[in-house]
PDB file of C-alpha atoms in Angstrom:
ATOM      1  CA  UNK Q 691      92.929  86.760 119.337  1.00 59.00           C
ATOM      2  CA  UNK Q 692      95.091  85.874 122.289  1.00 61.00           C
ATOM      3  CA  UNK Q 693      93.574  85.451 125.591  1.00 61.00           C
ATOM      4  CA  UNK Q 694      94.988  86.239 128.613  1.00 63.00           C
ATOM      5  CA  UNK Q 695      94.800  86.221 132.322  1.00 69.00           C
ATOM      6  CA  UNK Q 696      97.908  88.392 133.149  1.00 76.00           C
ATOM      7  CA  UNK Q 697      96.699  91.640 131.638  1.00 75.00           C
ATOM      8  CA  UNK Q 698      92.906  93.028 130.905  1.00 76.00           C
ATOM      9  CA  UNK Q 699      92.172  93.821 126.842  1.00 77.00           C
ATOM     10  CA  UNK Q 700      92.339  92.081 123.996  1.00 80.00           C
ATOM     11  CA  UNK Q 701      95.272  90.920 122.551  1.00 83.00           C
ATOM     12  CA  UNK Q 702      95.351  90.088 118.646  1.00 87.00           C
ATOM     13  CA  UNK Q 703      97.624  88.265 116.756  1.00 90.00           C
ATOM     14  CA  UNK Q 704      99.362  89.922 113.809  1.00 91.00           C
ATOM     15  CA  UNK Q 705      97.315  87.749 111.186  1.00 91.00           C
ATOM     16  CA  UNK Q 706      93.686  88.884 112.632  1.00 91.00           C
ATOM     17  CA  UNK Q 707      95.157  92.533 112.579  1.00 92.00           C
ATOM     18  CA  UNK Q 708      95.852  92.142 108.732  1.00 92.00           C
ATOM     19  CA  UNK Q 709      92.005  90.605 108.491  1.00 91.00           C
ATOM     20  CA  UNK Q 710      90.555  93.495 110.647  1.00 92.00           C
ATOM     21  CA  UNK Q 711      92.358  95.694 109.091  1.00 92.00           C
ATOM     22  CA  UNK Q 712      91.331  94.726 105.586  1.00 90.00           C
ATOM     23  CA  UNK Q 713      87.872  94.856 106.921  1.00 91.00           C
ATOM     24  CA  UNK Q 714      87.976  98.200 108.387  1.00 92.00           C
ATOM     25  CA  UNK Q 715      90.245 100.013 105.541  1.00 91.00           C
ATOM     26  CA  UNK Q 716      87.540  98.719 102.855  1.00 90.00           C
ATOM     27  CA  UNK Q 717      84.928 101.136 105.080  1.00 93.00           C
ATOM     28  CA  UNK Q 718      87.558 103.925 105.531  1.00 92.00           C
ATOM     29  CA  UNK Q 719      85.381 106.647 104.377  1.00 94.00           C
ATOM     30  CA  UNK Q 720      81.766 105.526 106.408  1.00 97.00           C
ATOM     31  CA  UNK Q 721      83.956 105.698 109.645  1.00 97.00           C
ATOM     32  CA  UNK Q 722      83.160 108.401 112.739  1.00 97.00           C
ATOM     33  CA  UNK Q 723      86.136 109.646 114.043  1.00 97.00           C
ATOM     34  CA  UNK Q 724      86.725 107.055 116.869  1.00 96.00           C
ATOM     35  CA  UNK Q 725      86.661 104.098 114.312  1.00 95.00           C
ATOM     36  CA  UNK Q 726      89.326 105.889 111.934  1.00 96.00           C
ATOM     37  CA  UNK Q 727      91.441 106.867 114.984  1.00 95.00           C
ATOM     38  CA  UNK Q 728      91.090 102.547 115.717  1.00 93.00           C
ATOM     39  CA  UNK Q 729      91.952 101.968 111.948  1.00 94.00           C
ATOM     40  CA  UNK Q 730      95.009 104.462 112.248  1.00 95.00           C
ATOM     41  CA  UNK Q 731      96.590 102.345 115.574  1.00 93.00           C
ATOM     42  CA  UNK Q 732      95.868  98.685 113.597  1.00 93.00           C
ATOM     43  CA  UNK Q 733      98.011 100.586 110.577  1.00 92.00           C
ATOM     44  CA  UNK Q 734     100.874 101.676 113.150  1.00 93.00           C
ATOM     45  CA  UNK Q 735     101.257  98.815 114.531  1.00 93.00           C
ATOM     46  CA  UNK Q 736     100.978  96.778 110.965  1.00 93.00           C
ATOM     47  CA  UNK Q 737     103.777  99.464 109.921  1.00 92.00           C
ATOM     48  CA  UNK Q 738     106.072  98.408 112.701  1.00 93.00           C
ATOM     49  CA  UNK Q 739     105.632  94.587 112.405  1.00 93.00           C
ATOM     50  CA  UNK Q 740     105.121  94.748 108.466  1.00 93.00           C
ATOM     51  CA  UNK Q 741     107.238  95.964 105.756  1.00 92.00           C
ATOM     52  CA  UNK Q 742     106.052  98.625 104.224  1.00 90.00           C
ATOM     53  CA  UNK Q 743     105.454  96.936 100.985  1.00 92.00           C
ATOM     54  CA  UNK Q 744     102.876  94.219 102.583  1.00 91.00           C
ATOM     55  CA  UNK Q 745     101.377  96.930 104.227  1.00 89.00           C
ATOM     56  CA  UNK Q 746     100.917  99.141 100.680  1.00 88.00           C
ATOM     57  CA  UNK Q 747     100.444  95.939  99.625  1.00 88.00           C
ATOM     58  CA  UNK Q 748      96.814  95.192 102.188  1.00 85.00           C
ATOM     59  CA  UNK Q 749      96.349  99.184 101.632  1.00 83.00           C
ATOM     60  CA  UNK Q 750      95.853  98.629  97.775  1.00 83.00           C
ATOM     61  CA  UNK Q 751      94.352  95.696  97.644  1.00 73.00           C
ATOM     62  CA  UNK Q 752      91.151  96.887 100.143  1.00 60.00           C
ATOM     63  CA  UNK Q 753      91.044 100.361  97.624  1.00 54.00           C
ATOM     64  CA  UNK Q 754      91.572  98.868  94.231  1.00 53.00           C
ATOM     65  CA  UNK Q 755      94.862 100.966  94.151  1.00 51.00           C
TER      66      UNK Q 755
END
């Protein structure tokens, strides 16, 4: 996670998106509606600095796909 004093929030790096990600998709279906909507921007933004077959590839490997 990056720190920074320029701009308030948290800033991750792309490799502790892939772990929260991971972490999160594996609990996909126990999620309220908040956390999915959080699991849905992680994938987006794994989608646009991914390609789509390590993404498919994190997807499957989390639900034994």
């Amino acid at each position: 996670m990056k720190k920074t004093q320029d701009e308030p929030g948290l800033f991750f790096e792309l490799q502790d998106l892939t772990v929260l990600f991971s972490l999160v998709k594996s609990m996909e279906d126990r999620l309220s509606q908040g956390e999915r909507n959080i699991l849905i921007e992680i994938e987006k933004t794994l989608y646009e600095h991914l390609s789509i077959k390590e993404v498919a590839k994190l997807i499957s490997t989390k639900t034994g796909a």
